[in-house]
Amino acid sequence: MDLDFSQEDLAFRDEVRAFIATAYDDDMRAHMAQSKNGHINKQGQVRWLKRLHEKGWIAPDWPVEYGGTGWTPAQKYIFEMEMALAGAPSTQTMGLRMCAPVIMAFGTDAQKKEHLPKILATDIWWCQGYSEPGAGSDLASLSLKAERDGDHYVLNGSKIWTTYAQWADWMFCLVRTSNEEIRQKGISFLLLDMKTPGITIVPLPTLDGPAEGEQEINQVFFENVRVPVANLVGKEGEGWTCAKYLLQFERGNAYAPGLTNMLAKVKKIASVEPSDGGRRMMDDPDFRKKLSELQIKVEALNATELRMFAARTAGEAMGASSSMLKLEGSQAQQAVTELALEAAGIYAQPFVQDTWAEIEGRTNTPRAGPDYAATVAPHYFNYRKTSIYAGSNEIQHNIMAKMVLGL
C-alpha cells in the first residue's frame, strides 16, 4: 500500500492534533502520566470518550450505518498514532471494541437497537466474563452454569480476572448451557445487567497496590442470577463462534502506535539517566543496541498492521493474523517496559502506592526521583500479563501453526 500521506491526510492530521490539544485536558494528562496501568479512573475515561463521541470519532472501526467514521486506512492510522503520541486514554473499551462487533454480527435487531447506541455514547460500561478459576487459556473448560428456567437462564459459578467489573453496567459472558462431548458446543453467549440480584464483585488487589480509581481486576460470583433468554446472542450452544469472532478484535488491535509512544518515553528517560559508566544511558553502546533493535521491530510491526488493517477495510477477515499481532505486540510491550526499567535504574525502586495523591491534593509528601520514576516498575509488572490474556503466547503459536501453516 502507498504510505505517503496526501494533502487531505495531512489536513486531517492537523485536525486530530487540534482536537487533542483542546479535548485532552490538563487533569487527564496529569493522571495518565502517573497511572500505573495506563488508565485513568472511570470518570476521566467517560469524559474523554464522550468528547470523542461528540466529535464523531469514537468508533473508527464501526460500520458507518452504526455510527462509524468511514475513515480510510490512512486516516485510522493517523488517528491512532496521534492519540498514542499524545498519551491520550485508550478507546479500546470492552463495549466499543469487543462486545459491539459481536452484537452487530450475531445479535437480534432488538439487541442492536438497545445496546449499540448506548455503547457508542458511553452511557453504559461493559466488562468481559470469559476466564474462570479453572478455565483460562483452556477457555472451553469453563463451567459457569446457565440452566434454562422458562424465559430465563439461572447462572451459578464465577468469572475471574474481570477487568473493571466494579465499573460495569453490563457484562458479555460465556456460559455453559449444556454438557457435550465436544465442550465448545455446550457454550452460549449472554448479555447480562450487572445490577441483577445475586451478583457479587470481589476485587483482586495486585502487587503494585493501586490507589482508588486504579483497581483493575476482580472475581465475579453468580448465585442464582436470572438472565432473560432474550439476552442470548446468537443461538444456544453457539457461543464459541461468537467468542472466536470477538477474540479477533481483542487480539487484532493496533500495537505500533502505543509502542511508539512507549519508546519515546524510554528515550526521554535514557537521555537524562546515567549508566554505570557515568555516561547517559542513551550513550551506552549496549543500551543503544537494544533500543535500536526494538525500534526496528516496532517499525516492522507498524508496517504489518497497516497492511492488515487496509485488507480488513477492503472486507477481508482478520482471522489467524490477529494471533500474530497479539503475539508480536505483547512481546514488544514487555520488551519496552524492560528497557524503561533498565533506563530508570535505582529511581524505579522506591514504591509509591498512590501515585495520584499529589495530583489530587491529598498529600504534600515529596517522593524520591523524577516524576516518571514511580510508574516505571508498576508498568513493568503490569505488562507481564500481556503474554497471557486474550490467549497466552503458546495458544497463539498453536493457532498460527494450525490455521496458517496447516500443521
Short mmCIF file of N, CA and C in Angstrom, two decimals, residues 269-288 343:
data_model
loop_
_atom_site.label_atom_id
_atom_site.label_comp_id
_atom_site.label_asym_id
_atom_site.label_seq_id
_atom_site.Cartn_x
_atom_site.Cartn_y
_atom_site.Cartn_z
N ILE A 269 13.81 9.08 29.16
CA ILE A 269 14.47 8.66 30.41
C ILE A 269 15.96 8.44 30.17
N ALA A 270 16.28 7.75 29.08
CA ALA A 270 17.68 7.41 28.79
C ALA A 270 18.52 8.63 28.46
N SER A 271 17.87 9.71 28.07
CA SER A 271 18.63 10.92 27.72
C SER A 271 19.09 11.70 28.95
N VAL A 272 18.55 11.35 30.13
CA VAL A 272 18.94 12.08 31.35
C VAL A 272 19.55 11.17 32.43
N GLU A 273 19.19 9.89 32.42
CA GLU A 273 19.70 9.00 33.46
C GLU A 273 21.10 8.48 33.11
N PRO A 274 21.99 8.38 34.11
CA PRO A 274 23.36 7.91 33.83
C PRO A 274 23.45 6.39 33.81
N SER A 275 24.42 5.88 33.06
CA SER A 275 24.72 4.45 33.06
C SER A 275 25.74 4.16 34.16
N ASP A 276 26.11 2.89 34.29
CA ASP A 276 27.10 2.52 35.30
C ASP A 276 28.44 3.20 35.05
N GLY A 277 28.72 3.49 33.80
CA GLY A 277 29.99 4.13 33.47
C GLY A 277 29.98 5.63 33.61
N GLY A 278 28.87 6.21 34.00
CA GLY A 278 28.80 7.64 34.22
C GLY A 278 28.24 8.41 33.04
N ARG A 279 28.18 7.79 31.87
CA ARG A 279 27.59 8.46 30.71
C ARG A 279 26.06 8.37 30.78
N ARG A 280 25.41 9.11 29.90
CA ARG A 280 23.95 8.94 29.78
C ARG A 280 23.66 7.54 29.28
N MET A 281 22.53 6.99 29.70
CA MET A 281 22.15 5.69 29.20
C MET A 281 22.05 5.69 27.67
N MET A 282 21.61 6.81 27.10
CA MET A 282 21.48 6.91 25.66
C MET A 282 22.83 6.80 24.95
N ASP A 283 23.92 7.08 25.66
CA ASP A 283 25.25 6.99 25.06
C ASP A 283 25.93 5.65 25.31
N ASP A 284 25.26 4.78 26.06
CA ASP A 284 25.82 3.46 26.33
C ASP A 284 25.60 2.55 25.11
N PRO A 285 26.65 1.98 24.53
CA PRO A 285 26.50 1.20 23.28
C PRO A 285 25.56 0.01 23.42
N ASP A 286 25.65 -0.71 24.53
CA ASP A 286 24.79 -1.88 24.71
C ASP A 286 23.32 -1.47 24.79
N PHE A 287 23.04 -0.40 25.52
CA PHE A 287 21.66 0.07 25.64
C PHE A 287 21.15 0.55 24.29
N ARG A 288 21.97 1.30 23.57
CA ARG A 288 21.55 1.81 22.26
C ARG A 288 21.27 0.66 21.29
N ALA A 343 16.62 1.75 32.02
CA ALA A 343 16.99 3.15 31.88
C ALA A 343 16.80 3.94 33.17
#
